[in-house]
mmCIF file of N, CA and C in Angstrom:
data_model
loop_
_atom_site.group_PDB
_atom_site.id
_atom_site.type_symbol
_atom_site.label_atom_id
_atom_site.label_comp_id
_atom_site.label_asym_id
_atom_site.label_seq_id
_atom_site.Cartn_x
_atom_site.Cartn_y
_atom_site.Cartn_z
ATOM 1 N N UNK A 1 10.537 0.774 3.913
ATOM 2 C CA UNK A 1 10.429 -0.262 2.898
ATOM 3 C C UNK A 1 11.716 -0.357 2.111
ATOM 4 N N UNK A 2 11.838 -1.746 2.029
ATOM 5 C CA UNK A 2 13.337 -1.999 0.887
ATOM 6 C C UNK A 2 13.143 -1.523 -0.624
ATOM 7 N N UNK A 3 13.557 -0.227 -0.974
ATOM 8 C CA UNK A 3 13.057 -0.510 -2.320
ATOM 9 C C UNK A 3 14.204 -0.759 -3.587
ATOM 10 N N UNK A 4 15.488 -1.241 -3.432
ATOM 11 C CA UNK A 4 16.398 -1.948 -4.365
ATOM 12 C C UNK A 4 16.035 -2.934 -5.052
ATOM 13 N N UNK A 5 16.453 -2.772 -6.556
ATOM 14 C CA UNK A 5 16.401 -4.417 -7.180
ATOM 15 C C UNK A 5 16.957 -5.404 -6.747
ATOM 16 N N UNK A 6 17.598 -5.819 -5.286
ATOM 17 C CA UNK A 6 18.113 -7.243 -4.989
ATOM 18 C C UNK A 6 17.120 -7.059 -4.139
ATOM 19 N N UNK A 7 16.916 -8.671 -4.474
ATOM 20 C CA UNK A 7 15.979 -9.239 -3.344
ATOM 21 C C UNK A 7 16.880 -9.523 -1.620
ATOM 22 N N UNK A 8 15.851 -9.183 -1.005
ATOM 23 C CA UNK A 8 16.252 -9.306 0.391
ATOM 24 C C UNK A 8 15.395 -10.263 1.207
ATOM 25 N N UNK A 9 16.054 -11.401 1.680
ATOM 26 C CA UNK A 9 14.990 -12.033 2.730
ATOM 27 C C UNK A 9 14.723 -11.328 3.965
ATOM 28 N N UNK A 10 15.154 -10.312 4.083
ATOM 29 C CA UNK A 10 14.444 -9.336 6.016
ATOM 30 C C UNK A 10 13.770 -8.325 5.998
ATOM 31 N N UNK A 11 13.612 -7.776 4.218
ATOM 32 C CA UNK A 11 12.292 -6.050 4.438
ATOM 33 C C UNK A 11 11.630 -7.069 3.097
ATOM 34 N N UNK A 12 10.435 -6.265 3.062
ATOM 35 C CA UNK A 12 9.433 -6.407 2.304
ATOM 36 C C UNK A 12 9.558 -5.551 1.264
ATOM 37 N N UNK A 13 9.526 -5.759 -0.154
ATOM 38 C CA UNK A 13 10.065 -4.428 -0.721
ATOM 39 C C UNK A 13 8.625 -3.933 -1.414
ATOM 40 N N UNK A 14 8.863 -3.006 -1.802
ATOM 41 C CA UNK A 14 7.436 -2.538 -2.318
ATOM 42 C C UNK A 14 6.533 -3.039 -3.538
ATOM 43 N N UNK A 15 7.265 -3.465 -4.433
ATOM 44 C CA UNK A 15 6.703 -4.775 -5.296
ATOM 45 C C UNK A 15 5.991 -5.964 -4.562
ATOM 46 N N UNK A 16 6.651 -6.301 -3.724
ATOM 47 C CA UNK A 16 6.067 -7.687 -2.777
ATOM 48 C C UNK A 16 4.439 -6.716 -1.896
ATOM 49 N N UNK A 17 5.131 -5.632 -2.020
ATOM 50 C CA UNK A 17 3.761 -5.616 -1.069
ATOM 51 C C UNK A 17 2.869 -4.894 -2.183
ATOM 52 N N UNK A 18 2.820 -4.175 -3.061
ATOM 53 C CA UNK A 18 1.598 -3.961 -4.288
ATOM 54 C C UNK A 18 1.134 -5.304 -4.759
ATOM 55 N N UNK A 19 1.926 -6.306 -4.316
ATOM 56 C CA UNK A 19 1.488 -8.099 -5.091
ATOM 57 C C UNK A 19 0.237 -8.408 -3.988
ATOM 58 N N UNK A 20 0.610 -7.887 -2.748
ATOM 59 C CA UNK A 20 -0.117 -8.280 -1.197
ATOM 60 C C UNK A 20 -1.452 -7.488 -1.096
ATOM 61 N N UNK A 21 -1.656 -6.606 -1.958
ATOM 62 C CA UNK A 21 -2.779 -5.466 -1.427
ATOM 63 C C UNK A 21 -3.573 -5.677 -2.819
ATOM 64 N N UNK A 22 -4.481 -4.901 -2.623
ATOM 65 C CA UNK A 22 -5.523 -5.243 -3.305
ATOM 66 C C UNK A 22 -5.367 -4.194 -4.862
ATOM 67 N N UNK A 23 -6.029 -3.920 -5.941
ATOM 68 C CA UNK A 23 -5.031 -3.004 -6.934
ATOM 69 C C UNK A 23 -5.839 -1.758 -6.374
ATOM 70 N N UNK A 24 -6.955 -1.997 -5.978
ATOM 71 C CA UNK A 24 -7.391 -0.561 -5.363
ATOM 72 C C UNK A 24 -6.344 0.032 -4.194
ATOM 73 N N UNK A 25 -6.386 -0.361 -3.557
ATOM 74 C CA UNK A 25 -6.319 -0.572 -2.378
ATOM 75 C C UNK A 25 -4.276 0.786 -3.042
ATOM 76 N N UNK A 26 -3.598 -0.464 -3.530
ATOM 77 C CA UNK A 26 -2.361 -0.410 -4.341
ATOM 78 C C UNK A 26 -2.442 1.389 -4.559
ATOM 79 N N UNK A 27 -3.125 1.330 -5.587
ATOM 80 C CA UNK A 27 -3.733 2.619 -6.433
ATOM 81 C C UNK A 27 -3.884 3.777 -5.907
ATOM 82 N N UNK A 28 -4.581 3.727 -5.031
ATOM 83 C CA UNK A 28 -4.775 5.098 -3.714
ATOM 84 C C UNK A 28 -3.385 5.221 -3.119
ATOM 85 N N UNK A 29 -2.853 4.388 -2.586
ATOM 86 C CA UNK A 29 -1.973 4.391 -1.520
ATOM 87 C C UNK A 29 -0.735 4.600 -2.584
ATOM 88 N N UNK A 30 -0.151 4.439 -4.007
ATOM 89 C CA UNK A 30 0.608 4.607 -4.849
ATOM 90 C C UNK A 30 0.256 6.113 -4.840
ATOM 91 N N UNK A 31 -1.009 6.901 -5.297
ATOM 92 C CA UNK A 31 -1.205 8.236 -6.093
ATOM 93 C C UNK A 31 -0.829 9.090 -4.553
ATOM 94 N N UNK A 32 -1.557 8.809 -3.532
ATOM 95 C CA UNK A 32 -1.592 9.903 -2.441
ATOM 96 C C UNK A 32 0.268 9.752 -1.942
ATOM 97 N N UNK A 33 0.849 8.647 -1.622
ATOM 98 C CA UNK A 33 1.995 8.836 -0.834
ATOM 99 C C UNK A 33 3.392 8.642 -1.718
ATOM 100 N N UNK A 34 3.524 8.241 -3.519
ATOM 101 C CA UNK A 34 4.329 8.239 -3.773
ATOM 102 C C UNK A 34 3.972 9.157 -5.102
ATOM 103 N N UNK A 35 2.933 9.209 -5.647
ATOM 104 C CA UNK A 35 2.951 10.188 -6.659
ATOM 105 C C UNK A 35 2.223 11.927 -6.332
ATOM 106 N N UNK A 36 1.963 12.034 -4.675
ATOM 107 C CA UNK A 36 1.516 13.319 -4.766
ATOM 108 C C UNK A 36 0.469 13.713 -4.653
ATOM 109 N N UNK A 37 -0.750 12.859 -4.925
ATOM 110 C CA UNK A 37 -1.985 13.495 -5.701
ATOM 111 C C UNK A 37 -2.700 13.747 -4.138
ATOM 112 N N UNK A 38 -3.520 14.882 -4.146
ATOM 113 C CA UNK A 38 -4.272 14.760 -2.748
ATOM 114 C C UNK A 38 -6.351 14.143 -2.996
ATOM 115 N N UNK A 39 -6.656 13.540 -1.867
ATOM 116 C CA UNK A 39 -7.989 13.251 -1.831
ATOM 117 C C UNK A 39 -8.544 13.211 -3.210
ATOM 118 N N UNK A 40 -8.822 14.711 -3.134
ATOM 119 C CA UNK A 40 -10.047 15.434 -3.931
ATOM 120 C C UNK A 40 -9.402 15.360 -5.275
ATOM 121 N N UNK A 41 -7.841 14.777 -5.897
ATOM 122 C CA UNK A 41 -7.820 14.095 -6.995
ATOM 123 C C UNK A 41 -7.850 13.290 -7.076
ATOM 124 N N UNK A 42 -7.621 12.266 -6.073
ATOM 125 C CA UNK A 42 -7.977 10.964 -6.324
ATOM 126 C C UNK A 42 -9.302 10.365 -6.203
ATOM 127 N N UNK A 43 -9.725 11.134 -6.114
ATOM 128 C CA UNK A 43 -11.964 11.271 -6.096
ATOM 129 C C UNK A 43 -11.755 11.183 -7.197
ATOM 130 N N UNK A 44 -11.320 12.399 -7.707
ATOM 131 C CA UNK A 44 -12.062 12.793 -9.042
ATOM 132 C C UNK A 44 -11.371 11.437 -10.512
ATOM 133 N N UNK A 45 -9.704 10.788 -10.050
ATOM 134 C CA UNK A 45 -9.437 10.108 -11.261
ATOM 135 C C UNK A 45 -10.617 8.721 -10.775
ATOM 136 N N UNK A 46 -10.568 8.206 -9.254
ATOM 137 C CA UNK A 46 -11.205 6.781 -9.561
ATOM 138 C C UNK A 46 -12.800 6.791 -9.356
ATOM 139 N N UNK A 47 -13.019 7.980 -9.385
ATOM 140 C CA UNK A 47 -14.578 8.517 -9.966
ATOM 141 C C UNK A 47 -15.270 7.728 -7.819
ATOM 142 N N UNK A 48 -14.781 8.510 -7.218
ATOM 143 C CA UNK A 48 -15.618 8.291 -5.604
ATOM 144 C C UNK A 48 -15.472 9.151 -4.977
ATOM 145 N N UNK A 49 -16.199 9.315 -3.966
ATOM 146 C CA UNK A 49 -16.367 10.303 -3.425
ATOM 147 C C UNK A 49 -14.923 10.417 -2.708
ATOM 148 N N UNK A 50 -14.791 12.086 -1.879
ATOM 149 C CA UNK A 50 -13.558 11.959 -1.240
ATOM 150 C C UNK A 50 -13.742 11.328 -0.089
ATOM 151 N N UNK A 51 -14.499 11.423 0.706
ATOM 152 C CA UNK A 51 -15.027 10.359 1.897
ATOM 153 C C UNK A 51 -14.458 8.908 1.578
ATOM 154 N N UNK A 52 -14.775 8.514 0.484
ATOM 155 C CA UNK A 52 -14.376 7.266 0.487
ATOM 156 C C UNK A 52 -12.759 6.920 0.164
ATOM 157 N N UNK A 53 -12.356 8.081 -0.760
ATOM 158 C CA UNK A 53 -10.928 7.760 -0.570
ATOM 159 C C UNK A 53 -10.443 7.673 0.726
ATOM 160 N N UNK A 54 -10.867 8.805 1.685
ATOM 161 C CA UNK A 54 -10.605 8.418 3.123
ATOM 162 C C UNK A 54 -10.544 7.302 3.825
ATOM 163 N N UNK A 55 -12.097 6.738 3.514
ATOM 164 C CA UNK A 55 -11.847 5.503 4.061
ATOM 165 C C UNK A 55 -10.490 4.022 3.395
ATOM 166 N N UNK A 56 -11.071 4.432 2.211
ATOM 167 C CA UNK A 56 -9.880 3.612 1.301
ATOM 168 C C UNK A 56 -8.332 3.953 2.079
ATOM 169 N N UNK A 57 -8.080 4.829 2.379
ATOM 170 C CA UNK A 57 -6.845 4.904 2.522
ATOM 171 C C UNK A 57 -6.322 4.543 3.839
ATOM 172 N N UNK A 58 -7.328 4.804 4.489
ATOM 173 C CA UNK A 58 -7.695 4.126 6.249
ATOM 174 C C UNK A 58 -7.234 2.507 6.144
ATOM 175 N N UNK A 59 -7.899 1.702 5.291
ATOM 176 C CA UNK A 59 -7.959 0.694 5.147
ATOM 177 C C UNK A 59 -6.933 0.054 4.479
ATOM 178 N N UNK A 60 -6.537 0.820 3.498
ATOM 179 C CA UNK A 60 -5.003 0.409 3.033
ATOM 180 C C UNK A 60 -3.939 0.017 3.566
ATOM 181 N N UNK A 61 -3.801 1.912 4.665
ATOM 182 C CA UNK A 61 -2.891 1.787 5.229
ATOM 183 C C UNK A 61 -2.863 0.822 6.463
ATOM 184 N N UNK A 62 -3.924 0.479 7.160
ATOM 185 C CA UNK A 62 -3.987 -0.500 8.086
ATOM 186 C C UNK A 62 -3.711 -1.896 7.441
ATOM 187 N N UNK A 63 -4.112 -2.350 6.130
ATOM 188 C CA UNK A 63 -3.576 -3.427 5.889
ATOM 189 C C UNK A 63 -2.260 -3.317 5.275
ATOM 190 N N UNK A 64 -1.575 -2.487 4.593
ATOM 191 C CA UNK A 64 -0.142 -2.692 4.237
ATOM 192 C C UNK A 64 0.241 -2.714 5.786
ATOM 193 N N UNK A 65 -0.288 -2.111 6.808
ATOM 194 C CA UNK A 65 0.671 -2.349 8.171
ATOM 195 C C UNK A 65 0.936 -3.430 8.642
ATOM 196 N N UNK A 66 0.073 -4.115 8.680
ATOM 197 C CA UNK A 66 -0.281 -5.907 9.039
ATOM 198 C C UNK A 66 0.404 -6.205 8.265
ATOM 199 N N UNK A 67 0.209 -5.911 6.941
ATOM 200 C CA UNK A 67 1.224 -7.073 5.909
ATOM 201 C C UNK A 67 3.206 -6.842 6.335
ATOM 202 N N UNK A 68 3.238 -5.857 6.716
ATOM 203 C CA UNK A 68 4.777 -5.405 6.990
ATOM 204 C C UNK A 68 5.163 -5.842 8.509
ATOM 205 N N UNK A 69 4.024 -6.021 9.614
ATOM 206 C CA UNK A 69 4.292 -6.275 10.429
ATOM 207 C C UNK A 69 4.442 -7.652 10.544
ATOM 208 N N UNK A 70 3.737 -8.489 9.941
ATOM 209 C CA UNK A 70 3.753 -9.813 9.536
ATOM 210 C C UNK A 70 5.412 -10.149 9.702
ATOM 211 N N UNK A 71 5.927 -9.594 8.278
ATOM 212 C CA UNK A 71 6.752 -9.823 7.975
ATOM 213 C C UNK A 71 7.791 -9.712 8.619
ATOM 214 N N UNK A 72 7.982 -8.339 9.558
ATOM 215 C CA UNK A 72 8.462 -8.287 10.843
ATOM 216 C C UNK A 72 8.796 -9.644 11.523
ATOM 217 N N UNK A 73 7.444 -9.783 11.747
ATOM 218 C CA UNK A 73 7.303 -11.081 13.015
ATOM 219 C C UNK A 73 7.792 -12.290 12.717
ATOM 220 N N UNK A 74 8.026 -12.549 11.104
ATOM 221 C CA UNK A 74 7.938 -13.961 10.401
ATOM 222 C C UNK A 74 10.011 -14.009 9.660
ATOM 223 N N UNK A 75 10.084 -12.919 10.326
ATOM 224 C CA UNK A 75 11.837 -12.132 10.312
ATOM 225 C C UNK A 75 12.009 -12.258 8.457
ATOM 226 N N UNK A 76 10.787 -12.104 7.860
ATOM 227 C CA UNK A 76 11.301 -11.818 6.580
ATOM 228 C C UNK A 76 11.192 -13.022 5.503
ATOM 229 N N UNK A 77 10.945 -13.916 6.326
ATOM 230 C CA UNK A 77 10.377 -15.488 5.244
ATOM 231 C C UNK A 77 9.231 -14.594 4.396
ATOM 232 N N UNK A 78 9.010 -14.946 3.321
ATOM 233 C CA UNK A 78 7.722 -15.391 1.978
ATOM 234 C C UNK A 78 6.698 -15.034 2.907
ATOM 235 N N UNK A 79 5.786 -14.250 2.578
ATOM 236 C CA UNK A 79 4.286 -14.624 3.270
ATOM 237 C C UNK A 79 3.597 -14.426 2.586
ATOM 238 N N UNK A 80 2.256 -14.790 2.805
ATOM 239 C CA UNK A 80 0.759 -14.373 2.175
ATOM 240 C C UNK A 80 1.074 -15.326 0.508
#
């Protein structure tokens, strides 16, 4: 992911894609892969089971993939 303050028309930067995902969705996938936190804290801050963070994060990460692959495919134009 592009993550500089100039905008780039060919990566997706990570602002564009927390705008693309859902804030849950955002939230999990922010605490587990850029702030650290594992499962069984992120159960316990958004009050669910850890099972479901699992799934949450299943689902995240499959849709930030689509959304990046998109962008891939679309060589970096605006989407969504």
């Amino acid at each position: 992911l592009h993550t500089s303050t100039a905008h780039s028309h060919s990566k997706l930067d990570l602002y564009q894609l927390k705008q693309m995902l859902s804030q849950r969705d955002w939230l999990v996938l922010e605490g587990k892969y850029i702030l650290g936190y594992s499962q069984e804290e992120l159960s316990e801050m958004i009050g669910v089971s850890s099972d479901s963070i699992r799934m949450i994060l299943h689902r995240a990460r499959n849709h930030a993939r689509d959304i990046l692959l998109r962008d891939t495919v679309n060589g970096g134009e605006q989407i969504g």
